[in-house]
Structures are given as structure tokens and as C-alpha cells.
Coordinates of C-alpha atoms in Angstrom, one line a residue:
M1 CA 13.4 -23.0 -56.5
S2 CA 9.8 -21.6 -56.5
A3 CA 6.5 -23.1 -55.7
T4 CA 3.3 -22.3 -57.5
A5 CA 0.3 -21.4 -55.3
Q6 CA -2.9 -23.4 -55.7
K7 CA -5.3 -21.2 -57.5
K8 CA -8.2 -19.9 -55.4
E9 CA -11.2 -18.2 -56.9
R10 CA -11.3 -14.6 -55.8
T11 CA -13.1 -11.5 -57.1
I12 CA -10.5 -8.7 -56.8
K13 CA -11.1 -5.1 -57.6
P14 CA -8.5 -3.7 -60.1
I15 CA -5.8 -1.3 -59.0
N16 CA -6.7 2.4 -59.1
G17 CA -4.1 4.8 -57.9
D18 CA -6.8 7.6 -57.9
S19 CA -9.0 5.7 -55.5
P20 CA -7.6 2.8 -53.4
S21 CA -9.9 -0.1 -52.7
V22 CA -10.1 -2.3 -49.6
R23 CA -9.7 -6.0 -50.6
K24 CA -10.3 -8.6 -47.9
M25 CA -8.2 -11.5 -49.0
D26 CA -8.2 -14.0 -46.1
F27 CA -5.1 -16.0 -47.1
E28 CA -5.2 -19.6 -46.0
G29 CA -2.6 -22.4 -45.8
L30 CA 0.3 -20.3 -44.5
D31 CA 0.8 -23.0 -41.8
Q32 CA 1.6 -25.5 -44.6
L33 CA 4.8 -23.6 -45.7
S34 CA 8.2 -25.1 -45.2
D35 CA 10.7 -23.6 -42.7
F36 CA 12.5 -21.8 -45.5
Y37 CA 9.6 -20.8 -47.7
I38 CA 11.5 -18.2 -49.9
A39 CA 13.6 -20.1 -52.5
G40 CA 14.5 -22.7 -49.8
N41 CA 16.9 -20.0 -48.5
S42 CA 17.1 -19.2 -44.7
F43 CA 18.6 -15.7 -45.3
L44 CA 15.8 -14.6 -47.6
T45 CA 13.1 -16.3 -45.5
H46 CA 14.2 -14.6 -42.3
T47 CA 14.3 -11.3 -44.1
V48 CA 10.6 -11.7 -44.9
N49 CA 10.0 -12.9 -41.4
A50 CA 11.4 -9.7 -40.1
Y51 CA 8.9 -7.8 -42.2
H52 CA 6.1 -9.9 -40.9
V53 CA 7.0 -8.6 -37.4
I54 CA 7.5 -5.0 -38.6
F55 CA 4.3 -4.6 -40.7
P56 CA 1.4 -5.0 -38.3
E57 CA 2.7 -2.4 -35.8
G58 CA 3.9 -0.3 -38.7
E59 CA 0.5 -0.3 -40.3
R60 CA -1.0 0.9 -37.0
F61 CA 1.6 3.6 -36.8
F62 CA 0.8 4.7 -40.4
I63 CA -2.9 4.9 -39.6
K64 CA -2.5 6.9 -36.5
S65 CA 0.0 9.3 -38.2
V66 CA -2.4 10.0 -41.0
K67 CA -5.6 10.2 -38.9
A68 CA -4.0 12.8 -36.7
F69 CA -4.2 15.3 -39.5
A70 CA -7.2 13.9 -41.4
D71 CA -9.4 16.8 -40.1
Q72 CA -7.2 19.3 -41.9
V73 CA -7.8 17.7 -45.3
K74 CA -10.6 19.5 -47.2
D75 CA -10.2 17.8 -50.6
P76 CA -13.1 15.3 -50.8
A77 CA -11.0 13.0 -53.1
L78 CA -8.1 12.8 -50.6
Q79 CA -10.6 12.3 -47.8
T80 CA -11.9 9.2 -49.7
N81 CA -8.4 8.0 -50.3
I82 CA -7.5 8.3 -46.6
K83 CA -10.4 5.9 -45.9
G84 CA -9.2 3.5 -48.5
F85 CA -5.6 3.8 -47.2
I86 CA -6.7 3.0 -43.6
G87 CA -8.8 0.1 -44.7
Q88 CA -6.0 -1.4 -46.7
E89 CA -3.5 -1.0 -43.9
V90 CA -5.9 -2.7 -41.5
Q91 CA -6.1 -5.7 -43.8
H92 CA -2.3 -5.8 -44.3
G93 CA -1.8 -6.0 -40.5
K94 CA -4.3 -8.8 -40.2
E95 CA -2.7 -11.0 -42.9
H96 CA 0.8 -10.5 -41.6
E97 CA -0.4 -11.4 -38.1
K98 CA -1.6 -14.7 -39.7
A99 CA 2.0 -15.2 -40.9
L100 CA 3.2 -14.5 -37.3
E101 CA 0.9 -17.3 -36.1
M102 CA 2.5 -19.6 -38.7
L103 CA 6.0 -18.7 -37.4
E104 CA 4.9 -19.3 -33.8
K105 CA 3.8 -22.8 -34.8
Q106 CA 7.2 -23.4 -36.4
G107 CA 8.7 -22.6 -33.0
R108 CA 10.1 -19.2 -33.9
P109 CA 10.6 -16.8 -30.9
V110 CA 8.0 -14.4 -32.4
S111 CA 6.8 -13.0 -29.0
K112 CA 10.4 -12.2 -27.9
I113 CA 11.3 -10.5 -31.2
L114 CA 8.0 -8.6 -31.4
N115 CA 8.4 -7.4 -27.8
F116 CA 11.9 -6.1 -28.6
Y117 CA 10.6 -4.3 -31.7
V118 CA 7.6 -2.7 -30.0
K119 CA 9.5 -1.6 -26.9
T120 CA 12.5 -0.1 -28.7
A121 CA 10.6 1.4 -31.7
Y122 CA 7.4 2.6 -30.2
G123 CA 8.2 2.6 -26.5
F124 CA 11.4 4.6 -27.0
F125 CA 12.4 5.9 -30.4
W126 CA 9.0 7.2 -31.6
T127 CA 8.2 8.5 -28.1
V128 CA 11.3 10.6 -28.1
L129 CA 11.0 11.8 -31.6
E130 CA 7.4 12.9 -31.1
F131 CA 8.4 14.7 -27.9
L132 CA 11.2 16.5 -29.7
F133 CA 9.6 17.2 -33.1
G134 CA 5.8 16.7 -32.8
K135 CA 3.3 14.7 -34.8
K136 CA 4.2 16.3 -38.1
L137 CA 7.5 14.4 -38.1
K138 CA 5.6 11.1 -37.6
L139 CA 3.5 12.0 -40.7
S140 CA 6.6 12.8 -42.6
V141 CA 8.2 9.5 -41.6
T142 CA 5.1 7.7 -42.6
A143 CA 5.2 9.3 -46.1
G144 CA 8.8 8.3 -46.4
L145 CA 8.1 4.7 -45.3
E146 CA 5.3 4.5 -47.8
H147 CA 7.7 5.5 -50.5
Y148 CA 9.9 2.6 -49.4
T149 CA 7.2 0.0 -49.3
A150 CA 5.8 1.1 -52.7
S151 CA 9.3 1.0 -54.1
M152 CA 9.9 -2.5 -52.7
G153 CA 6.5 -3.5 -54.1
E154 CA 7.4 -2.2 -57.6
V155 CA 10.8 -3.9 -57.6
T156 CA 9.3 -7.1 -56.3
L157 CA 6.8 -7.2 -59.1
R158 CA 9.1 -6.0 -61.8
F159 CA 11.7 -8.6 -61.1
G160 CA 9.3 -11.4 -60.0
L161 CA 10.8 -11.7 -56.6
H162 CA 7.5 -12.8 -55.1
E163 CA 7.6 -15.9 -57.3
Q164 CA 10.3 -17.3 -55.1
A165 CA 7.8 -17.7 -52.3
E166 CA 5.8 -20.9 -51.6
G167 CA 2.0 -21.3 -51.8
E168 CA -0.2 -18.5 -50.4
M169 CA 2.8 -16.6 -49.2
R170 CA 3.5 -15.8 -52.8
N171 CA 0.0 -14.3 -53.1
L172 CA 0.2 -12.5 -49.8
L173 CA 3.4 -10.7 -50.7
L174 CA 2.1 -10.0 -54.2
W175 CA -1.2 -8.5 -52.9
H176 CA 0.6 -6.4 -50.3
A177 CA 3.0 -5.1 -53.0
C178 CA 0.2 -4.1 -55.3
E179 CA -1.7 -2.2 -52.7
E180 CA 1.4 -0.4 -51.5
I181 CA 1.8 0.9 -55.0
E182 CA -1.9 1.7 -55.2
H183 CA -2.0 3.9 -52.1
K184 CA 1.6 5.2 -52.2
S185 CA 0.6 8.9 -52.6
V186 CA -2.0 9.2 -49.8
A187 CA 0.3 9.9 -46.8
Y188 CA 2.5 12.1 -49.0
D189 CA -0.6 14.1 -50.1
V190 CA -1.7 14.5 -46.5
L191 CA 1.8 15.7 -45.5
Q192 CA 1.7 18.2 -48.4
T193 CA -1.6 19.5 -47.1
V194 CA -0.2 20.0 -43.6
S195 CA 3.2 21.3 -44.6
K196 CA 5.1 21.8 -47.8
S197 CA 8.4 22.0 -46.0
Y198 CA 11.2 20.3 -48.0
I199 CA 13.3 20.1 -44.8
L200 CA 10.5 18.3 -42.9
R201 CA 9.9 15.9 -45.8
T202 CA 13.5 14.9 -46.3
F203 CA 14.3 14.8 -42.6
G204 CA 11.4 12.4 -42.1
F205 CA 12.7 10.3 -45.0
L206 CA 16.2 10.1 -43.5
I207 CA 14.7 8.8 -40.2
A208 CA 12.5 6.4 -42.2
S209 CA 15.6 5.1 -44.0
V210 CA 17.4 4.3 -40.7
M211 CA 14.4 2.7 -39.1
F212 CA 13.4 0.7 -42.2
W213 CA 16.7 -0.8 -43.0
G214 CA 18.0 -1.0 -39.4
Y215 CA 15.1 -3.0 -38.0
A216 CA 15.0 -5.2 -41.1
F217 CA 18.6 -6.2 -40.5
V218 CA 18.3 -6.6 -36.7
L219 CA 15.1 -8.6 -36.6
Q220 CA 16.2 -10.8 -39.5
H221 CA 19.3 -11.7 -37.5
M222 CA 17.3 -12.3 -34.4
F223 CA 15.4 -14.9 -36.3
I224 CA 18.6 -16.4 -37.8
W225 CA 20.4 -16.6 -34.4
A226 CA 17.4 -18.4 -32.9
D227 CA 17.2 -20.9 -35.7
P228 CA 18.8 -24.2 -34.8
K229 CA 18.9 -25.3 -38.5
I230 CA 21.3 -22.5 -39.4
G231 CA 24.9 -23.1 -38.5
F232 CA 28.0 -21.1 -39.6
K233 CA 28.3 -23.0 -42.9
R234 CA 24.6 -22.6 -43.9
Y235 CA 24.5 -19.0 -42.9
F236 CA 27.3 -18.1 -45.4
S237 CA 26.1 -20.4 -48.2
D238 CA 22.6 -19.0 -48.0
F239 CA 23.9 -15.5 -47.7
A240 CA 25.9 -16.0 -50.9
A241 CA 22.9 -17.6 -52.7
A242 CA 20.7 -14.7 -51.6
G243 CA 23.2 -12.2 -53.1
P244 CA 21.6 -11.7 -56.5
Y245 CA 18.1 -11.1 -55.0
A246 CA 19.5 -8.7 -52.3
R247 CA 21.5 -6.8 -54.9
T248 CA 18.6 -6.3 -57.2
L249 CA 16.4 -5.1 -54.3
L250 CA 18.9 -2.8 -52.8
V251 CA 20.1 -1.3 -56.1
E252 CA 16.6 -0.8 -57.6
V253 CA 15.0 0.5 -54.4
G254 CA 18.0 2.7 -53.8
K255 CA 17.4 4.4 -57.2
L256 CA 13.8 5.0 -56.4
A257 CA 14.7 6.3 -52.9
F258 CA 16.9 9.0 -54.2
L259 CA 14.0 10.4 -56.2
Y260 CA 12.4 11.4 -52.9
F261 CA 15.0 14.2 -52.6
K262 CA 13.9 16.0 -55.8
P263 CA 12.2 19.2 -54.7
N264 CA 9.3 18.6 -57.1
F265 CA 8.9 14.9 -56.3
H266 CA 5.5 13.2 -56.1
P267 CA 5.0 9.4 -55.6
N268 CA 2.8 9.3 -58.7
Q269 CA 5.9 10.1 -60.8
T270 CA 7.2 6.5 -60.3
G271 CA 4.0 4.9 -61.8
G272 CA 3.8 1.2 -61.4
Y273 CA 0.0 1.0 -61.4
D274 CA -0.3 -1.0 -64.6
L275 CA 2.3 -3.4 -63.4
A276 CA 0.4 -3.8 -60.1
N277 CA -2.9 -4.4 -61.8
A278 CA -1.4 -7.1 -64.1
A279 CA 0.2 -8.8 -61.1
L280 CA -2.9 -8.7 -58.9
A281 CA -4.8 -10.5 -61.6
T282 CA -2.6 -13.6 -61.2
I283 CA -3.7 -14.3 -57.6

């Protein structure tokens, strides 16, 4: 089941992978969504809820990781792209924080889950990793995570997964996916400016993989366990119903993930810009 978002007049700059633009969207009506706003499915909805928790702090992490080396970038075009990247990430964080406010109103334990995420990821894991390996590893992880978010964005658009979302959530997810595709090479190009080490790049990607999928699973299930509307029977019925979507996402994102290990890989090789531009026009 999918819901069509009410059309809202917006002037939106087209996608340009050579020069990312900041688009202030200001999505409204998120508080009007149902409890299970992705295909009426609790498993899928709480997967997205997990990312609403991950993204705002994650975007701030990305910004700090890139800004730490921005002064080493001498290419004027990349300097401009860094500004566009930062502007987009700021907007992503703001819109996902609106989604968190919606979840709070639904009675979800957002503060508890967010506190767990921030304390474990940023209070412990990243503190230890930076102490052991320095800020270059954080930049490498950021480049790897950007490949994941862009890959998820491309798969979401290619298979129309965003159409399963209700109302403005459909538009929020679509817009975020398009901009992840648009700026997907920025952190990678900064990393290549700082270090062309294959070991650093792939080690960062392996850490990104563990963090990305690990927190998605844990936070999703924290939402599920706290949901009084999900019992044993509904959990497994919704899990089964979510199977085709999950398989599509995991298989297709997995294919794109393995490309990252090619010695001559660059994010632009996966394309997706025309796809993102066509999708963005539907908001």
C-alpha cells in the first residue's frame, strides 16, 4: 500500500553532480503520518525510524570530518563542492530532526534511543578510533558511508521504494536520496586529496559497513521492542512482508558496495545523476 503525497509548489534546482546545490525544503505534515507509514509495515517503518535517529548526528560527523581537511584542498571546484556538501548535510539533519519530533508525538522512546546511539557511537567508538588512528580514518569512514547513502539512494529511486512512504515522508526520503547521489563524490575527493592510500580507504569502508548496518539493525529493534502494537505474530508477519523490499535493497546495495574495493574506483562511476534529477522533479 502506498500513499500519494499532496503536491506542494516548490522551485527546486536540478541535480548537478559537478556542483551540489543547497535546497531548503521545509517538509510539513510529517505529524499527520500513521504509526506505520511505510507500506503499513512495522518492520519497514522502524527501519526508516532508525535512520531518522542516525542521520542528524551522522550528518554532523560527516561535516566535521570533511572540514578538518578542507584547508588542504587547493582545487577551487572541490572547495565549492565542499560548501555545497556541508549545506546539504545541514538541511538533511534539520528535516530528519522534524521526523524525530513526529516520532516523539507518536510516543516513541526517541530520547532513549538517541541517547544510546550518541553515547555508544560518538562517546565511545569514534573517540577510540580517532585516538588509535587519527582524523584521516574518520574522513575515510565518511567517504565510505557516503558511498552507502548514495547507493541506498540510487536503489531507492531505481526500484521506487520511496513510493511506499506516506505523504511528505515520501518526498523527504526522495529528496534526501537525490542529494546523496548528487554529492556522493565530495568526501571521497577530499580523502584522495589527503591520502591516496588504498588501505586507508578500504579499512575505513569496512568500519563504515559495520557501523552502518549494525546500528541500523540495533536501533530498528529498539523501536520494535518498545512498540506495544507489535507482538510476536505481527513481528514475523511484517518481517515476511518486508522480505522483497529488504532483499532488493541488500542485494543491490551489496553489488554497489563491492565496487568500492576496486583500486581505480571513483563514486562518479556509478552514475545515477539523471535518475536523481528525474525523481527530484516529482516532488
